[in-house]
Amino acid sequence: INAEYGAQIAVIPLAPLKSFDAFGNLTDAACSGFTATQAAVLASTFPNDQCSSVSPTCVAAFKDATVTALDHHCVTAIGNFSKLSSAQVGVLSTHAALLSKAQVATLADASCDGLTPTGVSLLSSKYSTSDACNGLSPTCLRNVPDGAVAEMTGDCLGQLDAHTFAQQTLDRIVGGGFSNKAMSAATGEQVAWALKEHGKPLVARSATSGLRYVTVNTAVTLHALFDVNSTLAKAVALNLPPYGDAASLDGARWLQTLFSLDSASGAITTADFATVNQTLVGLRAGHAAAIKPAALAGLEDSVADEYARVPAAVPSFVAALDAKQTPMLGCRIIGAWGNMLPSLTDAALHAINPEVLACAAHDDTTEFSANWKCAFALRLSDAQFAAIVAQRSDYAANRLRACRGIAPVTAAPTTTTTRSTASSGGGTLPPATNPNGSPVVDGLTTLEIVCLGVGVLGAMAICGAVAFFFVQRNRRGSFERLA
Protein backbone atom coordinates (compact mmCIF):
# COMPACT_ATOMS: atom_id res chain seq x y z
CA ILE A 1 0.00 0.00 0.00
CA ASN A 2 1.37 3.36 -0.97
CA ALA A 3 2.06 5.20 2.27
CA GLU A 4 1.36 8.51 0.56
CA TYR A 5 -2.32 7.85 0.21
CA GLY A 6 -4.51 7.09 3.19
CA ALA A 7 -7.38 6.92 0.73
CA GLN A 8 -6.14 3.53 -0.38
CA ILE A 9 -6.73 2.12 3.12
CA ALA A 10 -10.28 3.43 3.13
CA VAL A 11 -11.32 1.36 0.09
CA ILE A 12 -9.93 -1.98 1.24
CA PRO A 13 -12.86 -4.43 1.60
CA LEU A 14 -13.61 -5.62 5.14
CA ALA A 15 -12.96 -9.31 4.40
CA PRO A 16 -9.24 -9.03 3.57
CA LEU A 17 -8.84 -6.31 6.16
CA LYS A 18 -9.81 -8.76 8.91
CA SER A 19 -6.64 -10.77 8.31
CA PHE A 20 -4.35 -7.74 8.14
CA ASP A 21 -1.76 -7.91 10.94
CA ALA A 22 0.88 -5.41 9.90
CA PHE A 23 -0.29 -2.23 11.63
CA GLY A 24 3.21 -1.61 12.82
CA ASN A 25 4.43 -1.22 9.24
CA LEU A 26 1.92 1.49 8.27
CA THR A 27 2.89 5.12 8.03
CA ASP A 28 0.90 7.84 9.76
CA ALA A 29 -0.50 8.94 6.40
CA ALA A 30 -1.82 5.46 5.73
CA CYS A 31 -3.32 5.22 9.25
CA SER A 32 -5.28 8.39 8.61
CA GLY A 33 -7.30 6.55 5.99
CA PHE A 34 -9.00 4.10 8.33
CA THR A 35 -12.74 4.66 8.53
CA ALA A 36 -15.00 4.17 11.54
CA THR A 37 -16.50 1.06 9.93
CA GLN A 38 -13.09 -0.46 9.38
CA ALA A 39 -11.94 0.37 12.91
CA ALA A 40 -14.96 -1.39 14.37
CA VAL A 41 -14.25 -4.53 12.36
CA LEU A 42 -10.60 -4.60 13.29
CA ALA A 43 -11.32 -4.13 16.95
CA SER A 44 -14.02 -6.75 17.27
CA THR A 45 -12.27 -9.39 15.15
CA PHE A 46 -8.60 -9.44 16.16
CA PRO A 47 -8.18 -7.02 19.06
CA ASN A 48 -4.95 -8.51 20.37
CA ASP A 49 -3.27 -9.23 17.06
CA GLN A 50 -4.12 -5.93 15.42
CA CYS A 51 -4.82 -3.12 17.89
CA SER A 52 -1.90 -3.97 20.13
CA SER A 53 0.46 -3.16 17.28
CA VAL A 54 -0.99 0.30 16.62
CA SER A 55 1.79 2.83 17.20
CA PRO A 56 1.24 6.11 19.10
CA THR A 57 1.62 8.12 15.89
CA CYS A 58 -0.70 5.80 13.99
CA VAL A 59 -3.55 6.19 16.48
CA ALA A 60 -2.88 9.93 16.55
CA ALA A 61 -3.51 9.94 12.80
CA PHE A 62 -6.98 8.43 13.23
CA LYS A 63 -9.88 10.73 12.50
CA ASP A 64 -12.17 11.57 15.43
CA ALA A 65 -14.91 9.28 14.14
CA THR A 66 -12.42 6.42 13.89
CA VAL A 67 -11.29 6.88 17.51
CA THR A 68 -14.91 6.95 18.63
CA ALA A 69 -15.63 3.72 16.73
CA LEU A 70 -12.92 1.71 18.54
CA ASP A 71 -14.55 -0.90 20.72
CA HIS A 72 -13.43 -1.81 24.22
CA HIS A 73 -11.13 -4.62 23.05
CA CYS A 74 -9.13 -2.26 20.89
CA VAL A 75 -9.04 0.59 23.43
CA THR A 76 -7.62 -1.68 26.11
CA ALA A 77 -5.11 -3.21 23.64
CA ILE A 78 -3.60 0.09 22.49
CA GLY A 79 -0.85 0.76 24.98
CA ASN A 80 0.24 4.32 24.21
CA PHE A 81 -1.77 7.50 23.65
CA SER A 82 1.13 9.91 24.05
CA LYS A 83 0.73 11.49 20.61
CA LEU A 84 -2.94 12.38 20.88
CA SER A 85 -3.86 16.04 20.60
CA SER A 86 -6.17 17.83 23.04
CA ALA A 87 -9.08 17.33 20.64
CA GLN A 88 -8.34 13.63 20.30
CA VAL A 89 -8.08 13.23 24.08
CA GLY A 90 -11.53 14.78 24.22
CA VAL A 91 -12.80 12.12 21.80
CA LEU A 92 -11.01 9.40 23.79
CA SER A 93 -12.84 10.61 26.91
CA THR A 94 -15.86 8.58 25.85
CA HIS A 95 -13.73 5.48 26.47
CA ALA A 96 -12.26 6.76 29.77
CA ALA A 97 -13.78 3.97 31.85
CA LEU A 98 -11.69 1.48 29.89
CA LEU A 99 -8.33 3.16 30.42
CA SER A 100 -5.72 1.72 32.76
CA LYS A 101 -3.23 3.52 34.98
CA ALA A 102 -0.46 2.82 32.46
CA GLN A 103 -2.48 4.20 29.54
CA VAL A 104 -3.45 7.39 31.41
CA ALA A 105 0.19 7.90 32.36
CA THR A 106 1.06 8.09 28.63
CA LEU A 107 -1.17 11.12 28.01
CA ALA A 108 0.85 14.20 27.12
CA ASP A 109 0.57 16.88 29.83
CA ALA A 110 -0.28 19.50 27.22
CA SER A 111 -3.14 17.40 25.85
CA CYS A 112 -4.79 16.76 29.22
CA ASP A 113 -6.81 19.93 28.79
CA GLY A 114 -8.86 17.88 26.34
CA LEU A 115 -10.30 15.66 29.08
CA THR A 116 -14.00 16.34 29.30
CA PRO A 117 -16.30 16.31 32.36
CA THR A 118 -17.69 13.00 31.13
CA GLY A 119 -14.20 11.58 30.70
CA VAL A 120 -13.10 12.59 34.21
CA SER A 121 -16.29 11.24 35.75
CA LEU A 122 -15.72 7.88 34.03
CA LEU A 123 -12.15 7.47 35.26
CA SER A 124 -12.33 5.02 38.18
CA SER A 125 -16.10 5.28 38.25
CA LYS A 126 -18.58 2.53 39.01
CA TYR A 127 -18.14 1.47 35.39
CA SER A 128 -14.40 0.98 35.82
CA THR A 129 -12.37 -1.44 37.90
CA SER A 130 -8.96 0.11 37.26
CA ASP A 131 -6.81 2.55 39.21
CA ALA A 132 -6.60 4.84 36.18
CA CYS A 133 -6.55 8.08 38.17
CA ASN A 134 -3.28 7.11 39.78
CA GLY A 135 -1.75 7.54 36.34
CA LEU A 136 -2.52 11.29 36.23
CA SER A 137 0.65 13.34 36.63
CA PRO A 138 0.63 16.60 38.65
CA THR A 139 0.96 18.75 35.50
CA CYS A 140 -1.60 16.75 33.55
CA LEU A 141 -4.19 17.16 36.30
CA ARG A 142 -3.44 20.87 36.65
CA ASN A 143 -4.18 21.23 32.92
CA VAL A 144 -7.56 19.52 33.17
CA PRO A 145 -10.28 22.22 33.03
CA ASP A 146 -11.95 23.11 36.33
CA GLY A 147 -15.33 22.09 34.96
CA ALA A 148 -14.03 18.60 34.30
CA VAL A 149 -12.23 18.33 37.66
CA ALA A 150 -15.51 19.16 39.39
CA GLU A 151 -16.89 15.86 38.06
CA MET A 152 -14.13 13.74 39.61
CA THR A 153 -15.42 10.94 41.81
CA GLY A 154 -14.23 10.20 45.31
CA ASP A 155 -12.77 6.90 44.13
CA CYS A 156 -10.69 8.77 41.57
CA LEU A 157 -9.45 11.45 43.98
CA GLY A 158 -8.52 8.85 46.57
CA GLN A 159 -6.31 7.13 43.98
CA LEU A 160 -4.32 10.25 43.12
CA ASP A 161 -0.68 10.13 44.05
CA ALA A 162 -0.19 12.26 47.17
CA HIS A 163 2.22 14.57 45.33
CA THR A 164 -0.20 14.95 42.40
CA PHE A 165 -2.94 16.00 44.83
CA ALA A 166 -0.68 18.33 46.79
CA GLN A 167 0.55 20.16 43.70
CA GLN A 168 -2.91 21.25 42.64
CA THR A 169 -3.81 24.88 43.24
CA LEU A 170 -5.04 26.06 46.62
CA ASP A 171 -8.38 27.03 45.03
CA ARG A 172 -8.78 23.53 43.67
CA ILE A 173 -8.11 21.90 47.06
CA VAL A 174 -9.93 24.25 49.45
CA GLY A 175 -11.78 26.54 47.07
CA GLY A 176 -14.32 24.07 45.73
CA GLY A 177 -12.43 22.91 42.64
CA PHE A 178 -12.71 19.34 43.86
CA SER A 179 -16.30 18.65 44.92
CA ASN A 180 -17.07 18.05 48.59
CA LYS A 181 -18.06 14.49 47.72
CA ALA A 182 -14.71 13.85 46.05
CA MET A 183 -12.79 15.53 48.89
CA SER A 184 -14.42 13.17 51.40
CA ALA A 185 -12.14 10.47 49.97
CA ALA A 186 -8.90 12.44 50.45
CA THR A 187 -6.31 10.40 52.34
CA GLY A 188 -4.19 11.51 55.27
CA GLU A 189 -1.04 11.29 53.18
CA GLN A 190 -2.55 13.50 50.46
CA VAL A 191 -3.57 16.18 52.95
CA ALA A 192 -0.19 16.00 54.70
CA TRP A 193 1.70 16.70 51.49
CA ALA A 194 -0.78 19.46 50.60
CA LEU A 195 -0.03 21.08 53.97
CA LYS A 196 3.65 20.99 53.17
CA GLU A 197 3.01 22.48 49.73
CA HIS A 198 0.57 25.26 50.71
CA GLY A 199 1.20 25.79 54.42
CA LYS A 200 -0.87 28.00 56.68
CA PRO A 201 -3.23 29.39 53.98
CA LEU A 202 -4.60 25.88 53.46
CA VAL A 203 -5.28 25.53 57.20
CA ALA A 204 -6.92 28.95 57.32
CA ARG A 205 -9.37 28.12 54.53
CA SER A 206 -10.09 24.54 55.61
CA ALA A 207 -13.10 25.41 57.79
CA THR A 208 -15.30 26.09 54.75
CA SER A 209 -13.67 23.67 52.33
CA GLY A 210 -14.21 20.08 51.31
CA LEU A 211 -11.71 19.08 54.00
CA ARG A 212 -14.66 19.20 56.39
CA TYR A 213 -15.87 15.99 54.83
CA VAL A 214 -12.80 13.77 55.08
CA THR A 215 -13.20 10.53 56.96
CA VAL A 216 -12.27 10.08 60.59
CA ASN A 217 -9.41 7.80 59.53
CA THR A 218 -7.90 10.60 57.45
CA ALA A 219 -8.04 13.01 60.37
CA VAL A 220 -6.53 10.43 62.68
CA THR A 221 -3.70 9.79 60.25
CA LEU A 222 -2.73 13.45 60.37
CA HIS A 223 -2.19 13.27 64.13
CA ALA A 224 0.94 11.33 63.22
CA LEU A 225 2.43 14.60 61.95
CA PHE A 226 2.99 15.56 65.59
CA ASP A 227 4.85 12.34 66.38
CA VAL A 228 8.44 12.95 65.29
CA ASN A 229 9.01 9.20 65.14
CA SER A 230 6.10 8.43 62.82
CA THR A 231 6.71 7.43 59.23
CA LEU A 232 4.45 10.23 57.96
CA ALA A 233 6.19 12.90 60.04
CA LYS A 234 9.59 11.79 58.78
CA ALA A 235 8.41 11.66 55.17
CA VAL A 236 6.68 15.05 55.11
CA ALA A 237 9.05 16.86 57.49
CA LEU A 238 6.36 19.49 57.95
CA ASN A 239 7.45 22.75 59.53
CA LEU A 240 4.10 24.49 59.76
CA PRO A 241 3.72 27.23 62.37
CA PRO A 242 0.74 26.85 64.75
CA TYR A 243 -2.57 28.15 63.48
CA GLY A 244 -3.68 31.17 65.47
CA ASP A 245 -4.60 31.52 69.11
CA ALA A 246 -7.68 30.85 71.23
CA ALA A 247 -9.78 33.55 69.59
CA SER A 248 -9.07 32.25 66.10
CA LEU A 249 -10.64 28.87 66.96
CA ASP A 250 -14.12 30.39 66.83
CA GLY A 251 -15.96 28.23 64.29
CA ALA A 252 -12.83 26.16 63.65
CA ARG A 253 -12.82 22.68 62.23
CA TRP A 254 -10.60 19.71 62.93
CA LEU A 255 -7.60 20.81 60.84
CA GLN A 256 -7.47 24.25 62.45
CA THR A 257 -7.80 22.69 65.91
CA LEU A 258 -5.07 20.17 65.14
CA PHE A 259 -2.61 22.94 64.24
CA SER A 260 -3.65 25.38 66.98
CA LEU A 261 -1.51 26.31 69.96
CA ASP A 262 -1.82 24.00 72.95
CA SER A 263 -3.27 26.85 75.00
CA ALA A 264 -5.96 27.54 72.39
CA SER A 265 -8.06 24.65 73.69
CA GLY A 266 -8.75 26.65 76.82
CA ALA A 267 -11.30 28.66 74.81
CA ILE A 268 -13.24 25.60 73.68
CA THR A 269 -16.70 25.35 75.21
CA THR A 270 -19.49 22.80 75.20
CA ALA A 271 -21.18 24.94 72.56
CA ASP A 272 -18.15 24.50 70.30
CA PHE A 273 -18.49 20.74 70.53
CA ALA A 274 -22.23 20.95 69.92
CA THR A 275 -21.98 23.09 66.78
CA VAL A 276 -18.66 21.88 65.43
CA ASN A 277 -18.32 18.20 66.30
CA GLN A 278 -15.12 18.06 64.27
CA THR A 279 -13.33 20.17 66.89
CA LEU A 280 -12.91 16.98 68.90
CA VAL A 281 -11.15 15.27 65.99
CA GLY A 282 -8.34 17.80 66.10
CA LEU A 283 -7.54 17.68 69.81
CA ARG A 284 -4.03 16.53 70.65
CA ALA A 285 -2.31 15.53 73.89
CA GLY A 286 -0.94 19.05 74.16
CA HIS A 287 -4.49 20.44 74.27
CA ALA A 288 -5.59 18.30 77.23
CA ALA A 289 -4.06 20.41 79.99
CA ALA A 290 -5.79 23.62 78.95
CA ILE A 291 -9.26 22.32 78.13
CA LYS A 292 -11.79 23.15 80.83
CA PRO A 293 -13.54 20.27 82.68
CA ALA A 294 -16.87 22.02 82.10
CA ALA A 295 -16.36 21.76 78.34
CA LEU A 296 -15.78 18.02 78.64
CA ALA A 297 -18.97 17.66 80.67
CA GLY A 298 -20.96 18.64 77.60
CA LEU A 299 -19.50 15.95 75.37
CA GLU A 300 -22.06 13.37 76.45
CA ASP A 301 -25.00 15.18 74.87
CA SER A 302 -23.36 17.36 72.24
CA VAL A 303 -21.03 15.19 70.16
CA ALA A 304 -22.32 12.78 67.53
CA ASP A 305 -21.32 9.12 67.86
CA GLU A 306 -19.07 9.18 64.79
CA TYR A 307 -16.96 11.92 66.36
CA ALA A 308 -17.17 10.59 69.91
CA ARG A 309 -15.32 7.49 68.74
CA VAL A 310 -12.44 9.47 67.26
CA PRO A 311 -10.25 9.89 70.35
CA ALA A 312 -10.39 6.13 70.80
CA ALA A 313 -8.14 6.01 67.77
CA VAL A 314 -6.05 8.96 68.98
CA PRO A 315 -5.05 7.76 72.45
CA SER A 316 -2.67 10.59 73.21
CA PHE A 317 -5.46 13.06 74.04
CA VAL A 318 -7.36 10.64 76.28
CA ALA A 319 -4.19 9.54 78.06
CA ALA A 320 -3.36 13.16 78.91
CA LEU A 321 -6.64 13.88 80.77
CA ASP A 322 -6.26 14.42 84.53
CA ALA A 323 -8.30 13.62 87.65
CA LYS A 324 -10.24 16.89 87.39
CA GLN A 325 -11.35 16.20 83.85
CA THR A 326 -12.26 12.48 83.80
CA PRO A 327 -15.16 12.82 86.30
CA MET A 328 -16.87 15.00 83.69
CA LEU A 329 -17.11 12.19 81.14
CA GLY A 330 -20.44 10.40 80.76
CA CYS A 331 -21.48 6.83 79.96
CA ARG A 332 -21.60 7.21 76.15
CA ILE A 333 -18.20 8.89 75.92
CA ILE A 334 -16.55 6.41 78.30
CA GLY A 335 -18.00 3.59 76.23
CA ALA A 336 -16.55 5.07 73.04
CA TRP A 337 -13.15 5.72 74.61
CA GLY A 338 -13.06 2.53 76.66
CA ASN A 339 -10.12 0.86 74.98
CA MET A 340 -8.02 3.92 75.80
CA LEU A 341 -8.81 3.97 79.52
CA PRO A 342 -5.81 1.80 80.44
CA SER A 343 -3.61 4.67 79.24
CA LEU A 344 -4.95 6.97 81.99
CA THR A 345 -2.99 7.57 85.14
CA ASP A 346 -4.32 5.81 88.26
CA ALA A 347 -5.55 9.11 89.67
CA ALA A 348 -7.46 9.98 86.49
CA LEU A 349 -8.90 6.47 86.26
CA HIS A 350 -10.07 6.32 89.88
CA ALA A 351 -11.76 9.71 89.51
CA ILE A 352 -14.30 8.29 87.04
CA ASN A 353 -17.71 7.70 88.63
CA PRO A 354 -18.17 3.94 89.27
CA GLU A 355 -21.74 4.08 87.99
CA VAL A 356 -20.56 5.67 84.75
CA LEU A 357 -18.02 2.88 84.28
CA ALA A 358 -20.68 0.28 85.01
CA CYS A 359 -23.05 1.89 82.52
CA ALA A 360 -20.40 1.92 79.80
CA ALA A 361 -19.44 -1.70 80.48
CA HIS A 362 -23.02 -2.98 80.44
CA ASP A 363 -23.16 -3.58 76.68
CA ASP A 364 -20.92 -6.46 75.62
CA THR A 365 -20.59 -4.98 72.13
CA THR A 366 -18.92 -1.72 73.18
CA GLU A 367 -15.24 -1.10 72.64
CA PHE A 368 -15.03 -0.71 76.40
CA SER A 369 -16.13 -4.27 77.08
CA ALA A 370 -14.05 -5.80 74.31
CA ASN A 371 -10.75 -4.57 75.70
CA TRP A 372 -10.79 -5.84 79.25
CA LYS A 373 -7.54 -7.22 80.58
CA CYS A 374 -6.69 -8.46 84.06
CA ALA A 375 -4.03 -5.82 84.47
CA PHE A 376 -6.64 -3.10 83.98
CA ALA A 377 -9.18 -4.79 86.25
CA LEU A 378 -6.58 -4.82 89.02
CA ARG A 379 -6.11 -1.05 88.67
CA LEU A 380 -9.78 -0.25 89.31
CA SER A 381 -10.91 0.98 92.69
CA ASP A 382 -12.99 -1.47 94.74
CA ALA A 383 -16.12 0.58 94.11
CA GLN A 384 -15.50 0.68 90.35
CA PHE A 385 -14.80 -3.05 90.25
CA ALA A 386 -17.96 -3.91 92.20
CA ALA A 387 -20.13 -1.67 90.02
CA ILE A 388 -18.83 -3.20 86.80
CA VAL A 389 -19.07 -6.82 87.98
CA ALA A 390 -22.70 -6.21 88.93
CA GLN A 391 -23.48 -5.26 85.32
CA ARG A 392 -21.70 -8.14 83.60
CA SER A 393 -23.01 -11.57 82.66
CA ASP A 394 -22.15 -14.39 85.09
CA TYR A 395 -19.41 -15.66 82.78
CA ALA A 396 -17.82 -12.24 82.23
CA ALA A 397 -18.15 -11.29 85.89
CA ASN A 398 -16.43 -14.47 87.03
CA ARG A 399 -13.57 -13.85 84.63
CA LEU A 400 -13.08 -10.44 86.26
CA ARG A 401 -13.32 -11.97 89.73
CA ALA A 402 -10.62 -14.46 88.77
CA CYS A 403 -8.32 -11.54 87.97
CA ARG A 404 -8.51 -10.54 91.62
CA GLY A 405 -8.46 -14.08 93.00
CA ILE A 406 -12.12 -13.93 93.97
CA ALA A 407 -14.09 -17.20 93.89
CA PRO A 408 -16.67 -17.46 91.10
CA VAL A 409 -20.33 -16.91 91.95
CA THR A 410 -22.90 -19.40 90.67
CA ALA A 411 -26.54 -18.61 90.04
CA ALA A 412 -28.99 -19.69 92.77
CA PRO A 413 -30.97 -22.88 91.86
CA THR A 414 -34.59 -22.49 90.82
CA THR A 415 -37.08 -23.72 93.46
CA THR A 416 -40.63 -25.05 92.97
CA THR A 417 -43.29 -24.19 95.54
CA THR A 418 -45.99 -26.82 96.31
CA ARG A 419 -49.09 -26.55 98.41
CA SER A 420 -49.11 -28.10 101.89
CA THR A 421 -52.43 -28.88 103.61
CA ALA A 422 -51.33 -29.35 107.20
CA SER A 423 -48.70 -28.31 109.67
CA SER A 424 -46.88 -30.59 112.07
CA GLY A 425 -49.36 -29.54 114.70
CA GLY A 426 -52.34 -30.70 112.69
CA GLY A 427 -53.56 -27.18 111.84
CA THR A 428 -54.27 -25.81 108.39
CA LEU A 429 -51.63 -23.63 106.75
CA PRO A 430 -52.46 -20.47 104.86
CA PRO A 431 -52.95 -20.91 101.10
CA ALA A 432 -49.62 -21.51 99.41
CA THR A 433 -48.29 -18.79 97.17
CA ASN A 434 -45.61 -18.55 94.52
CA PRO A 435 -42.65 -16.17 94.87
CA ASN A 436 -44.50 -13.59 92.76
CA GLY A 437 -47.49 -13.69 95.12
CA SER A 438 -49.91 -15.59 92.83
CA PRO A 439 -51.96 -18.30 94.61
CA VAL A 440 -51.23 -21.99 94.21
CA VAL A 441 -54.39 -24.02 93.49
CA ASP A 442 -54.02 -27.80 93.75
CA GLY A 443 -50.35 -27.45 93.00
CA LEU A 444 -50.94 -25.16 89.99
CA THR A 445 -50.81 -21.40 89.73
CA THR A 446 -53.69 -19.39 88.34
CA LEU A 447 -51.59 -18.68 85.25
CA GLU A 448 -50.90 -22.39 84.79
CA ILE A 449 -54.62 -23.21 85.01
CA VAL A 450 -55.44 -20.54 82.44
CA CYS A 451 -52.74 -21.89 80.11
CA LEU A 452 -54.02 -25.44 80.61
CA GLY A 453 -57.56 -24.36 79.76
CA VAL A 454 -56.40 -22.60 76.63
CA GLY A 455 -54.47 -25.72 75.63
CA VAL A 456 -57.49 -28.00 76.09
CA LEU A 457 -59.71 -25.68 74.06
CA GLY A 458 -57.09 -25.51 71.33
CA ALA A 459 -56.83 -29.29 71.16
CA MET A 460 -60.61 -29.60 70.93
CA ALA A 461 -60.66 -27.10 68.06
CA ILE A 462 -58.00 -29.04 66.16
CA CYS A 463 -59.82 -32.34 66.66
CA GLY A 464 -63.09 -30.78 65.47
CA ALA A 465 -61.42 -29.43 62.34
CA VAL A 466 -59.91 -32.84 61.52
CA ALA A 467 -63.26 -34.58 62.04
CA PHE A 468 -65.03 -32.03 59.85
CA PHE A 469 -62.46 -32.63 57.10
CA PHE A 470 -63.03 -36.40 57.07
CA VAL A 471 -66.80 -35.98 57.16
CA GLN A 472 -66.69 -33.63 54.20
CA ARG A 473 -64.39 -35.96 52.27
CA ASN A 474 -66.67 -38.94 52.88
CA ARG A 475 -69.69 -36.94 51.83
CA ARG A 476 -67.91 -35.84 48.64
CA GLY A 477 -66.99 -39.45 47.90
CA SER A 478 -70.61 -40.48 48.35
CA PHE A 479 -71.82 -37.83 45.95
CA GLU A 480 -69.20 -38.87 43.40
CA ARG A 481 -70.33 -42.52 43.62
CA LEU A 482 -73.93 -41.46 43.22
CA ALA A 483 -73.07 -39.51 40.12
mmCIF file of N, CA and C in Angstrom, residues 8 23 35 54 56 131 145 162 255 302 317 339 344 353 358 365 370 409 450 454:
data_model
loop_
_atom_site.group_PDB
_atom_site.id
_atom_site.type_symbol
_atom_site.label_atom_id
_atom_site.label_comp_id
_atom_site.label_asym_id
_atom_site.label_seq_id
_atom_site.Cartn_x
_atom_site.Cartn_y
_atom_site.Cartn_z
ATOM 1 N N GLN A 8 -6.204 4.923 0.053
ATOM 2 C CA GLN A 8 -6.139 3.529 -0.376
ATOM 3 C C GLN A 8 -6.610 2.588 0.732
ATOM 4 N N PHE A 23 -0.074 -3.625 11.260
ATOM 5 C CA PHE A 23 -0.289 -2.226 11.629
ATOM 6 C C PHE A 23 1.027 -1.514 11.899
ATOM 7 N N THR A 35 -11.407 4.116 8.269
ATOM 8 C CA THR A 35 -12.741 4.656 8.535
ATOM 9 C C THR A 35 -13.283 4.072 9.829
ATOM 10 N N VAL A 54 -0.789 -1.083 17.089
ATOM 11 C CA VAL A 54 -0.990 0.296 16.621
ATOM 12 C C VAL A 54 -0.008 1.205 17.350
ATOM 13 N N PRO A 56 1.795 4.846 18.612
ATOM 14 C CA PRO A 56 1.242 6.111 19.102
ATOM 15 C C PRO A 56 0.952 7.097 17.979
ATOM 16 N N ASP A 131 -7.310 1.449 38.391
ATOM 17 C CA ASP A 131 -6.812 2.555 39.207
ATOM 18 C C ASP A 131 -6.277 3.640 38.279
ATOM 19 N N PRO A 145 -9.402 21.077 32.727
ATOM 20 C CA PRO A 145 -10.277 22.222 33.026
ATOM 21 C C PRO A 145 -11.015 22.040 34.358
ATOM 22 N N ALA A 162 -0.148 11.173 46.182
ATOM 23 C CA ALA A 162 -0.187 12.260 47.170
ATOM 24 C C ALA A 162 0.464 13.526 46.631
ATOM 25 N N LEU A 255 -8.963 20.522 61.279
ATOM 26 C CA LEU A 255 -7.599 20.808 60.844
ATOM 27 C C LEU A 255 -7.053 22.047 61.553
ATOM 28 N N SER A 302 -23.553 16.427 73.356
ATOM 29 C CA SER A 302 -23.361 17.359 72.239
ATOM 30 C C SER A 302 -22.597 16.793 71.053
ATOM 31 N N PHE A 317 -4.610 12.069 73.373
ATOM 32 C CA PHE A 317 -5.457 13.064 74.037
ATOM 33 C C PHE A 317 -6.119 12.473 75.272
ATOM 34 N N ASN A 339 -11.376 1.584 75.183
ATOM 35 C CA ASN A 339 -10.121 0.862 74.978
ATOM 36 C C ASN A 339 -8.897 1.738 75.203
ATOM 37 N N LEU A 344 -4.810 5.921 80.974
ATOM 38 C CA LEU A 344 -4.951 6.969 81.986
ATOM 39 C C LEU A 344 -4.047 6.695 83.184
ATOM 40 N N ASN A 353 -16.590 8.179 87.828
ATOM 41 C CA ASN A 353 -17.710 7.700 88.627
ATOM 42 C C ASN A 353 -17.926 6.201 88.379
ATOM 43 N N ALA A 358 -19.780 1.425 85.077
ATOM 44 C CA ALA A 358 -20.683 0.277 85.009
ATOM 45 C C ALA A 358 -21.650 0.419 83.838
ATOM 46 N N THR A 365 -21.076 -5.298 73.469
ATOM 47 C CA THR A 365 -20.593 -4.978 72.126
ATOM 48 C C THR A 365 -19.753 -3.708 72.087
ATOM 49 N N ALA A 370 -14.867 -4.889 75.125
ATOM 50 C CA ALA A 370 -14.053 -5.795 74.308
ATOM 51 C C ALA A 370 -12.573 -5.732 74.651
ATOM 52 N N VAL A 409 -18.988 -16.876 91.365
ATOM 53 C CA VAL A 409 -20.326 -16.905 91.947
ATOM 54 C C VAL A 409 -21.241 -17.646 90.988
ATOM 55 N N VAL A 450 -54.956 -21.239 83.636
ATOM 56 C CA VAL A 450 -55.438 -20.540 82.443
ATOM 57 C C VAL A 450 -54.774 -21.134 81.193
ATOM 58 N N VAL A 454 -56.589 -23.027 78.025
ATOM 59 C CA VAL A 454 -56.398 -22.602 76.632
ATOM 60 C C VAL A 454 -55.898 -23.761 75.789
#
